[in-house]
DNA sequence: ATAATAGTGTCTGTGAGACATTATACC
DNA sequence: GGTATAATGTCTCACAGACACTATTAT
């Protein structure tokens, strides 16, 4: 059996999750309070060590289910890997960060692993000093999400099965922190082939004219993109 | 001193490089022939293990210098991390892949590490079965480069200090495998603020009217992007 | 009726694609 | 001169931004 050269460095492998969702009209990220040293009681991203024989994405999905307590189909993509030698005082750790997007989750999620978990508005992240290099990871995750809304149909990952165009516009507005023209947004979304599929039902109960319901379409890319430079 | 939980899995950490360049009007990737088991004598991406106390990007730059034998300033960005449990028969390895772009390199690079190294046209990759999951990594790297040419000024990373607009167009055409209208490309590039900076000299010696020389500008993003859907 | 929100129509400016035309080199 | 390539000009169509207008609900 072939072996590694004996001097090869070994390190621990972790996955960390930037889980974004929209609650009460604002972009939130899930944070957990550490119950172990180092950084005891500090806020951190949910995550954990990769297990023997477990793939990276599988580890990420396991942590996702554990920490949110929800067995749903999240959108999940690998973000980046952080491996500075000193990023963890316990020793060398490679952290493979994942970005997860979720529609507004029902419970505030008291995690299965008995952490204190909380949704924190991304505008209030400065008030939550994060452990390790997690502040950087969160910034990278948010920026990735913001960028991808431009040229992909990813905004639908923040919506439930059925949603209205104004709800979808709200996703863009929350994530980008801007306001979009309702009329132009409507035209753009409905005329981008495969972005959304029209349904026969309407959203009732709100003020004003009821909005037609849509579900996500088959397209994943958006060409031409939606501009956030306004 | 704080320690990891004892049962935490340890793995080796590697960096693998997708080094792209343009030679003789075609996109090439640097491959090395393995001189060790496993996959002895098979083609593979240049790379190696991360050393103790060495950051990921620093490891990538070290391998880049070793394998190309050139101490130049490459564009380098992290691509993705590959960590399937069985991807290396010797044991668990996390491979952090990097994408490097280089202007046409003078020598075919007989690597410092005594590998046989070769530039391979990306159109001839099928004829070169790659070790590990490197075929997937190369595909991901090429696709990343193709996508980034659309909305960034990265094409200049394939050019030397001074270049002409037709040369830059050649970069797009090689990487995308398409043809672009010279007149429209010229207009787009010269009117995108910060893409290129006009110089006072001209490229002489070729056929036809000499082309003005440019150098890369300060902008990194391109808005609106250049479309490859034609 | 009034307010509020959903959805449609219209005008205008920007920019891409297509392609004609002019400019400047080598032979 | 002829040929090749660089650079400019022009026409048209698609589409985004701005915003007026119509449609449909709740109160």
Coordinates of C-alpha atoms (C1' of nucleotides) in Angstrom, one line a residue:
Chain A
X1 CA 0.0 0.0 0.0
X2 CA 1.2 3.4 -0.9
X3 CA 1.9 5.8 1.9
X4 CA 2.5 9.5 2.2
X5 CA 6.0 10.8 2.8
X6 CA 6.4 10.6 6.5
X7 CA 7.1 14.3 7.0
X8 CA 3.8 15.5 5.5
X9 CA 2.0 17.9 7.8
X10 CA -1.4 16.7 9.1
X11 CA -4.1 19.2 10.0
X12 CA -7.7 19.1 11.2
X13 CA -10.4 19.8 8.6
X14 CA -13.5 21.8 9.5
X15 CA -16.5 23.2 7.7
X16 CA -18.0 26.6 8.6
X17 CA -21.3 27.8 7.4
X18 CA -22.5 31.2 6.4
X19 CA -26.3 30.6 6.5
X20 CA -28.2 33.6 5.2
X21 CA -31.9 34.1 5.4
X22 CA -34.4 37.0 5.3
X23 CA -36.5 37.6 8.4
X24 CA -38.7 40.6 8.9
X25 CA -37.4 42.3 5.8
X26 CA -33.8 42.2 6.7
X27 CA -30.9 39.9 5.8
X28 CA -29.8 37.7 8.7
X29 CA -26.9 35.4 9.3
X30 CA -27.0 32.5 11.8
X31 CA -24.5 32.7 14.6
X32 CA -23.9 30.3 17.5
X33 CA -22.4 31.1 20.9
X34 CA -19.3 29.0 21.6
X35 CA -19.6 26.7 24.6
X36 CA -16.0 25.6 24.6
X37 CA -12.5 27.2 24.6
X38 CA -11.0 28.8 22.7
X39 CA -13.3 31.9 22.3
X40 CA -15.6 30.6 25.0
X41 CA -19.0 32.3 24.8
X42 CA -18.0 34.3 21.8
X43 CA -20.2 34.3 18.7
X44 CA -19.1 32.2 15.8
X45 CA -20.3 30.6 12.6
X46 CA -22.0 27.2 12.9
X47 CA -19.7 24.4 11.8
X48 CA -17.6 21.6 13.0
X49 CA -15.0 19.1 12.1
X50 CA -15.2 16.8 9.1
X51 CA -15.5 13.2 10.1
X52 CA -13.6 10.2 8.9
X53 CA -14.9 9.1 5.5
X54 CA -17.2 12.0 5.2
X55 CA -17.1 14.3 2.1
X56 CA -16.9 18.1 2.6
X57 CA -20.4 18.9 1.3
X58 CA -21.9 16.1 3.2
X59 CA -20.2 17.4 6.4
X60 CA -21.6 20.8 5.6
X61 CA -25.1 19.5 5.1
X62 CA -24.9 17.5 8.4
X63 CA -23.9 20.6 10.3
X64 CA -26.6 22.6 8.5
X65 CA -29.3 20.2 9.7
X66 CA -27.8 20.0 13.2
X67 CA -27.5 23.7 13.7
X68 CA -30.8 24.8 12.2
X69 CA -32.7 21.8 13.4
X70 CA -34.4 21.7 10.0
X71 CA -34.3 19.0 7.4
X72 CA -34.9 21.2 4.4
X73 CA -33.3 21.5 1.0
X74 CA -31.0 24.5 1.3
X75 CA -29.1 26.0 -1.5
X76 CA -25.5 25.2 -0.6
X77 CA -22.3 26.1 -2.3
X78 CA -18.6 26.1 -1.3
X79 CA -17.4 29.5 -0.5
X80 CA -13.6 29.4 0.1
X81 CA -11.1 27.7 2.3
X82 CA -9.3 29.5 5.1
X83 CA -6.1 28.0 6.3
X84 CA -3.8 30.6 7.8
X85 CA -1.4 28.7 10.2
X86 CA -2.5 30.7 13.3
X87 CA -6.2 31.0 12.6
X88 CA -7.0 28.5 15.4
X89 CA -4.9 28.5 18.6
X90 CA -5.4 24.8 19.1
X91 CA -3.4 23.9 16.0
X92 CA -3.5 23.9 12.2
X93 CA -7.0 23.8 10.9
X94 CA -8.3 24.1 7.3
X95 CA -11.7 25.5 7.4
X96 CA -13.8 24.9 4.2
X97 CA -16.5 27.6 4.3
X98 CA -19.9 27.0 2.7
X99 CA -22.6 29.5 1.9
X100 CA -26.2 28.4 2.5
X101 CA -29.3 30.3 1.6
X102 CA -32.6 29.6 3.1
X103 CA -36.2 31.0 3.0
X104 CA -37.3 32.6 6.3
X105 CA -37.1 29.8 8.8
X106 CA -40.0 29.4 11.3
X107 CA -38.2 28.9 14.6
X108 CA -35.4 31.0 15.9
X109 CA -33.6 27.7 16.0
X110 CA -32.3 26.5 19.3
X111 CA -29.8 24.2 17.8
X112 CA -29.8 20.5 18.3
X113 CA -26.2 20.7 19.6
X114 CA -27.4 22.8 22.5
X115 CA -25.6 25.9 21.4
X116 CA -27.3 29.2 21.8
X117 CA -28.1 30.1 18.2
X118 CA -29.4 33.4 16.9
X119 CA -30.2 35.1 13.7
X120 CA -28.3 38.3 13.6
X121 CA -29.0 41.1 11.1
X122 CA -26.0 41.6 8.9
X123 CA -26.2 45.4 9.6
X124 CA -25.5 44.6 13.3
X125 CA -22.6 42.3 12.8
X126 CA -20.2 45.0 14.1
X127 CA -21.9 44.6 17.5
X128 CA -21.0 40.9 17.5
X129 CA -17.3 40.2 17.6
X130 CA -16.7 36.9 16.0
X131 CA -14.3 34.1 16.9
X132 CA -11.4 33.0 14.7
X133 CA -11.4 34.6 11.3
X134 CA -15.2 34.3 11.1
X135 CA -15.8 38.0 10.5
X136 CA -13.9 37.7 7.3
X137 CA -15.7 34.6 6.2
X138 CA -19.1 36.2 6.9
X139 CA -18.0 39.2 4.8
X140 CA -17.0 36.9 1.9
X141 CA -20.2 35.0 2.1
X142 CA -22.4 38.1 2.0
X143 CA -20.4 39.5 -0.8
X144 CA -20.7 36.3 -2.8
X145 CA -24.5 36.3 -2.3
X146 CA -24.8 39.9 -3.3
X147 CA -22.8 39.3 -6.4
X148 CA -24.6 36.1 -7.4
X149 CA -28.0 37.8 -7.2
X150 CA -26.8 39.9 -10.2
X151 CA -26.2 37.2 -12.7
X152 CA -28.0 34.2 -11.4
X153 CA -31.6 33.3 -10.3
X154 CA -30.4 32.6 -6.8
X155 CA -32.7 35.0 -5.2
X156 CA -35.4 32.4 -5.4
X157 CA -33.4 30.3 -2.9
X158 CA -34.5 32.9 -0.3
X159 CA -38.2 32.3 -1.1
X160 CA -40.6 29.5 -0.3
X161 CA -42.2 27.3 -2.9
X162 CA -44.6 29.9 -4.0
X163 CA -43.8 33.6 -3.9
X164 CA -44.8 36.9 -5.5
X165 CA -42.8 39.2 -7.6
X166 CA -42.8 41.9 -4.9
X167 CA -41.5 39.3 -2.4
X168 CA -38.7 38.5 -4.8
X169 CA -38.0 42.2 -5.2
X170 CA -37.8 42.4 -1.4
X171 CA -35.1 39.7 -1.5
X172 CA -33.0 41.9 -3.8
X173 CA -33.6 45.0 -1.7
X174 CA -32.7 43.3 1.6
X175 CA -29.6 41.6 0.3
X176 CA -28.3 44.6 -1.6
X177 CA -29.6 47.3 0.8
X178 CA -31.1 49.3 -2.0
X179 CA -34.5 50.1 -3.4
X180 CA -35.5 48.9 -6.9
X181 CA -38.2 50.2 -9.1
X182 CA -41.2 47.8 -8.8
X183 CA -42.3 48.2 -12.4
X184 CA -38.9 47.7 -14.0
X185 CA -38.1 44.8 -11.7
X186 CA -41.4 43.2 -12.6
X187 CA -40.7 43.5 -16.3
X188 CA -37.1 42.2 -15.9
X189 CA -38.1 39.1 -13.9
X190 CA -41.1 38.1 -15.9
X191 CA -39.2 38.6 -19.2
X192 CA -36.1 36.6 -18.2
X193 CA -36.8 33.2 -19.6
X194 CA -36.8 30.5 -16.9
X195 CA -36.4 32.9 -13.9
X196 CA -39.9 32.4 -12.6
X197 CA -43.0 30.3 -13.6
X198 CA -46.4 31.9 -13.4
X199 CA -49.0 30.1 -11.3
X200 CA -52.8 30.4 -11.3
X201 CA -53.2 31.5 -7.8
X202 CA -52.9 34.9 -6.0
X203 CA -51.6 36.0 -2.7
X204 CA -54.6 37.2 -0.7
X205 CA -55.0 39.1 2.6
X206 CA -52.6 42.0 2.2
X207 CA -53.4 45.5 1.4
X208 CA -53.8 46.5 -2.2
X209 CA -54.3 44.4 -5.2
X210 CA -53.4 40.7 -4.7
X211 CA -50.2 39.7 -6.3
X212 CA -49.9 36.7 -8.6
X213 CA -47.9 33.7 -7.2
X214 CA -44.9 32.3 -9.0
X215 CA -42.5 29.4 -8.4
X216 CA -38.9 29.2 -9.4
X217 CA -38.1 28.5 -13.0
X218 CA -35.5 26.2 -14.6
X219 CA -32.9 28.8 -15.4
X220 CA -30.0 29.3 -13.2
X221 CA -28.2 32.1 -15.0
X222 CA -29.5 35.5 -15.8
X223 CA -28.4 37.2 -19.0
X224 CA -28.3 40.1 -19.1
X225 CA -27.9 40.5 -15.4
X226 CA -29.7 42.7 -12.9
X227 CA -27.7 45.7 -12.0
X228 CA -27.1 46.7 -8.4
X229 CA -25.3 49.9 -9.3
X230 CA -28.2 52.1 -8.8
Chain B
X1 CA -3.0 25.1 26.3
X2 CA -6.2 24.3 24.5
X3 CA -6.3 21.1 22.5
X4 CA -8.6 19.6 19.9
X5 CA -10.9 16.8 20.9
X6 CA -8.8 13.7 20.6
X7 CA -11.0 12.0 18.1
X8 CA -10.7 14.8 15.5
X9 CA -9.7 13.4 12.1
X10 CA -6.3 14.6 10.7
X11 CA -5.7 14.9 7.0
X12 CA -2.9 16.0 4.7
X13 CA -3.3 19.4 3.0
X14 CA -2.2 19.9 -0.6
X15 CA -2.4 22.8 -3.1
X16 CA -2.9 22.0 -6.7
X17 CA -2.4 24.6 -9.5
X18 CA -4.3 25.2 -12.7
X19 CA -1.8 27.4 -14.5
X20 CA -3.2 28.8 -17.7
X21 CA -1.4 30.6 -20.4
X22 CA -1.7 31.4 -24.1
X23 CA 0.9 30.0 -26.4
X24 CA 0.8 30.1 -30.2
X25 CA -2.7 31.4 -30.2
X26 CA -4.2 28.6 -28.0
X27 CA -5.0 28.2 -24.3
X28 CA -2.6 25.9 -22.5
X29 CA -2.5 24.4 -19.1
X30 CA 0.7 23.2 -17.3
X31 CA 0.8 19.5 -16.5
X32 CA 3.5 17.5 -14.9
X33 CA 4.3 13.8 -15.2
X34 CA 4.2 12.1 -11.8
X35 CA 7.4 10.4 -10.8
X36 CA 5.9 8.6 -7.8
X37 CA 3.2 6.2 -7.0
X38 CA 0.2 6.5 -7.0
X39 CA -0.5 7.3 -10.6
X40 CA 3.2 6.9 -11.5
X41 CA 4.0 8.5 -14.8
X42 CA 0.5 9.8 -15.3
X43 CA -0.2 13.4 -16.0
X44 CA -1.3 15.6 -13.1
X45 CA -1.6 19.2 -12.0
X46 CA 1.5 20.8 -10.5
X47 CA 1.2 21.0 -6.7
X48 CA 2.3 19.6 -3.4
X49 CA 1.8 19.4 0.2
X50 CA 1.4 22.5 2.4
X51 CA 4.2 22.8 4.9
X52 CA 4.1 23.4 8.6
X53 CA 3.5 27.1 9.3
X54 CA 2.9 27.9 5.7
X55 CA -0.2 29.7 4.5
X56 CA -2.3 28.3 1.6
X57 CA -1.6 31.1 -0.8
X58 CA 2.1 31.1 0.1
X59 CA 2.2 27.4 -0.5
X60 CA 0.6 27.9 -3.9
X61 CA 3.1 30.6 -4.8
X62 CA 6.0 28.4 -3.8
X63 CA 4.8 25.6 -6.0
X64 CA 4.1 28.0 -8.8
X65 CA 7.7 29.3 -8.7
X66 CA 9.1 25.8 -8.3
X67 CA 7.1 24.2 -11.2
X68 CA 7.4 27.0 -13.7
X69 CA 10.9 27.9 -12.7
X70 CA 9.9 31.5 -13.0
X71 CA 9.9 34.2 -10.4
X72 CA 7.2 36.3 -11.9
X73 CA 4.1 38.0 -10.6
X74 CA 1.3 35.7 -11.6
X75 CA -2.3 36.4 -11.1
X76 CA -3.4 33.8 -8.5
X77 CA -6.8 33.1 -6.9
X78 CA -8.2 30.3 -4.9
X79 CA -10.4 28.1 -7.0
X80 CA -12.1 25.5 -4.8
X81 CA -11.2 22.7 -2.3
X82 CA -11.6 19.1 -3.2
X83 CA -11.9 16.7 -0.3
X84 CA -13.7 13.5 -1.3
X85 CA -12.6 10.8 1.2
X86 CA -11.3 8.5 -1.5
X87 CA -9.7 11.0 -3.9
X88 CA -6.2 10.0 -2.9
X89 CA -5.5 6.3 -2.3
X90 CA -2.8 7.1 0.2
X91 CA -5.3 8.6 2.6
X92 CA -7.4 11.6 3.3
X93 CA -6.2 14.7 1.5
X94 CA -7.8 18.1 1.2
X95 CA -6.6 19.7 -2.0
X96 CA -7.0 23.5 -2.2
X97 CA -6.9 24.3 -5.9
X98 CA -5.6 27.6 -7.2
X99 CA -6.0 29.2 -10.5
X100 CA -3.0 31.0 -12.0
X101 CA -2.9 33.0 -15.1
X102 CA 0.3 33.9 -16.9
X103 CA 1.4 35.7 -20.0
X104 CA 3.1 33.4 -22.6
X105 CA 6.1 31.9 -20.8
X106 CA 9.4 31.7 -22.7
X107 CA 10.6 28.2 -21.8
X108 CA 8.5 25.1 -21.8
X109 CA 9.6 24.9 -18.2
X110 CA 11.5 21.9 -17.1
X111 CA 10.5 22.2 -13.5
X112 CA 12.9 22.7 -10.7
X113 CA 11.5 19.6 -9.0
X114 CA 12.8 17.5 -11.9
X115 CA 9.3 16.6 -13.1
X116 CA 8.7 16.4 -16.8
X117 CA 6.5 19.4 -17.3
X118 CA 4.5 20.3 -20.4
X119 CA 2.1 22.9 -21.7
X120 CA -0.9 21.1 -23.0
X121 CA -3.6 22.7 -25.2
X122 CA -6.9 22.6 -23.4
X123 CA -8.5 21.2 -26.5
X124 CA -6.2 18.2 -26.2
X125 CA -6.9 17.4 -22.6
X126 CA -8.9 14.3 -23.5
X127 CA -5.8 12.7 -24.8
X128 CA -4.1 13.2 -21.4
X129 CA -5.9 11.2 -18.7
X130 CA -5.1 12.9 -15.4
X131 CA -4.4 11.5 -12.0
X132 CA -6.7 11.8 -9.0
X133 CA -9.6 14.2 -9.6
X134 CA -7.5 16.6 -11.6
X135 CA -9.6 16.4 -14.7
X136 CA -12.4 17.9 -12.7
X137 CA -10.2 20.6 -11.2
X138 CA -8.9 21.6 -14.6
X139 CA -12.4 21.9 -16.0
X140 CA -13.4 24.0 -13.0
X141 CA -10.4 26.2 -13.4
X142 CA -11.0 26.8 -17.1
X143 CA -14.6 27.5 -16.6
X144 CA -13.7 30.0 -13.8
X145 CA -11.3 31.8 -16.2
X146 CA -13.9 31.9 -19.0
X147 CA -16.5 33.3 -16.7
X148 CA -14.2 35.9 -15.2
X149 CA -13.2 37.3 -18.6
X150 CA -16.8 38.4 -18.9
X151 CA -17.1 40.7 -16.0
X152 CA -13.5 41.4 -14.9
X153 CA -10.4 42.9 -16.6
X154 CA -8.6 39.6 -15.9
X155 CA -7.8 39.1 -19.6
X156 CA -4.8 41.5 -19.1
X157 CA -3.3 38.8 -16.8
X158 CA -2.6 36.8 -19.9
X159 CA -0.7 39.8 -21.5
X160 CA 2.8 41.1 -20.9
X161 CA 3.3 44.7 -19.7
X162 CA 2.6 46.3 -23.0
X163 CA 0.0 44.8 -25.4
X164 CA -2.2 45.8 -28.2
X165 CA -6.0 45.7 -28.4
X166 CA -5.9 42.9 -31.0
X167 CA -3.6 40.9 -28.7
X168 CA -6.2 41.3 -25.9
X169 CA -8.9 40.3 -28.3
X170 CA -6.8 37.2 -29.0
X171 CA -6.9 36.3 -25.4
X172 CA -10.7 36.4 -25.3
X173 CA -10.9 34.4 -28.5
X174 CA -8.4 31.7 -27.3
X175 CA -10.0 31.3 -23.8
X176 CA -13.6 31.3 -25.1
X177 CA -12.9 29.5 -28.4
X178 CA -14.9 32.1 -30.3
X179 CA -14.3 34.9 -32.7
X180 CA -15.1 38.5 -31.7
X181 CA -15.8 41.5 -34.0
X182 CA -12.5 43.5 -33.9
X183 CA -14.3 46.9 -34.3
X184 CA -16.8 46.3 -31.5
X185 CA -14.2 44.8 -29.2
X186 CA -12.0 47.8 -29.7
X187 CA -14.8 50.1 -28.9
X188 CA -15.8 48.2 -25.8
X189 CA -12.3 47.9 -24.3
X190 CA -11.2 51.5 -25.0
X191 CA -14.5 52.9 -23.6
X192 CA -14.5 50.8 -20.4
X193 CA -13.0 53.2 -17.9
X194 CA -9.8 51.7 -16.4
X195 CA -9.6 48.6 -18.5
X196 CA -6.6 49.7 -20.4
X197 CA -4.3 52.7 -20.5
X198 CA -3.2 54.1 -23.8
X199 CA 0.6 54.4 -24.4
X200 CA 2.5 56.5 -26.8
X201 CA 4.2 53.7 -28.7
X202 CA 3.1 51.3 -31.4
X203 CA 3.7 47.7 -32.2
X204 CA 5.8 47.6 -35.2
X205 CA 7.0 44.8 -37.5
X206 CA 3.8 43.0 -38.3
X207 CA 1.7 43.2 -41.4
X208 CA -0.8 45.9 -41.8
X209 CA -1.2 49.1 -39.9
X210 CA 0.8 49.1 -36.6
X211 CA -1.4 48.8 -33.5
X212 CA -1.1 51.2 -30.6
X213 CA 0.3 49.8 -27.3
X214 CA -1.6 49.7 -24.0
X215 CA -1.0 48.6 -20.5
X216 CA -3.5 47.3 -18.0
X217 CA -5.6 49.9 -16.2
X218 CA -6.7 50.3 -12.6
X219 CA -10.1 48.8 -12.9
X220 CA -10.7 45.2 -12.0
X221 CA -14.4 44.9 -12.8
X222 CA -16.2 45.4 -16.0
X223 CA -19.7 46.9 -16.0
X224 CA -21.4 46.2 -18.3
X225 CA -19.6 42.9 -19.0
X226 CA -18.4 41.5 -22.3
X227 CA -20.8 38.9 -23.6
X228 CA -19.6 35.5 -24.7
X229 CA -23.0 34.4 -25.9
X230 CA -22.2 35.0 -29.5
Chain C
dA1 C1' -64.7 57.0 -2.2
dT2 C1' -59.8 56.6 -0.7
dA3 C1' -55.6 54.4 0.1
dA4 C1' -52.5 51.0 -1.1
dT5 C1' -50.3 47.8 -3.8
dA6 C1' -50.0 45.0 -8.4
dG7 C1' -49.2 45.3 -12.9
dT8 C1' -49.0 47.8 -17.9
dG9 C1' -47.5 51.3 -21.2
dT10 C1' -44.4 54.7 -23.0
dC11 C1' -40.4 57.5 -23.6
dT12 C1' -35.5 58.0 -23.8
dG13 C1' -30.7 57.1 -23.4
dT14 C1' -27.0 53.6 -23.5
dG15 C1' -24.7 50.2 -25.5
dA16 C1' -24.0 45.9 -28.4
dG17 C1' -24.0 43.7 -33.0
dA18 C1' -23.4 44.2 -37.8
dC19 C1' -20.8 46.2 -41.1
dA20 C1' -19.0 50.2 -44.1
dT21 C1' -15.3 53.3 -44.2
dT22 C1' -10.8 55.4 -43.4
dA23 C1' -5.8 55.2 -41.8
dT24 C1' -1.2 53.3 -42.0
dA25 C1' 2.0 50.1 -42.4
dC26 C1' 4.7 46.3 -45.6
dC27 C1' 5.4 44.3 -50.2
Chain D
dG1 C1' -0.1 50.4 -56.7
dG2 C1' -2.1 46.1 -53.8
dT3 C1' -2.8 43.9 -49.5
dA4 C1' -3.3 43.4 -44.7
dT5 C1' -4.5 45.0 -40.4
dA6 C1' -5.9 49.0 -37.1
dA7 C1' -9.1 52.2 -36.0
dT8 C1' -13.4 55.1 -36.7
dG9 C1' -18.2 55.9 -38.0
dT10 C1' -23.0 54.6 -38.6
dC11 C1' -27.3 52.1 -38.3
dT12 C1' -30.4 49.4 -35.7
dC13 C1' -32.2 46.8 -32.1
dA14 C1' -32.5 45.3 -27.2
dC15 C1' -33.1 46.8 -22.9
dA16 C1' -32.7 49.6 -18.5
dG17 C1' -34.3 53.6 -16.0
dA18 C1' -37.8 56.9 -15.1
dC19 C1' -42.4 57.5 -14.5
dA20 C1' -47.4 57.9 -16.0
dC21 C1' -51.2 55.1 -15.9
dT22 C1' -54.6 51.3 -15.1
dA23 C1' -56.3 47.3 -12.2
dT24 C1' -57.9 45.2 -8.0
dT25 C1' -58.1 44.7 -3.4
dA26 C1' -59.1 46.4 1.9
dT27 C1' -61.1 50.0 4.7

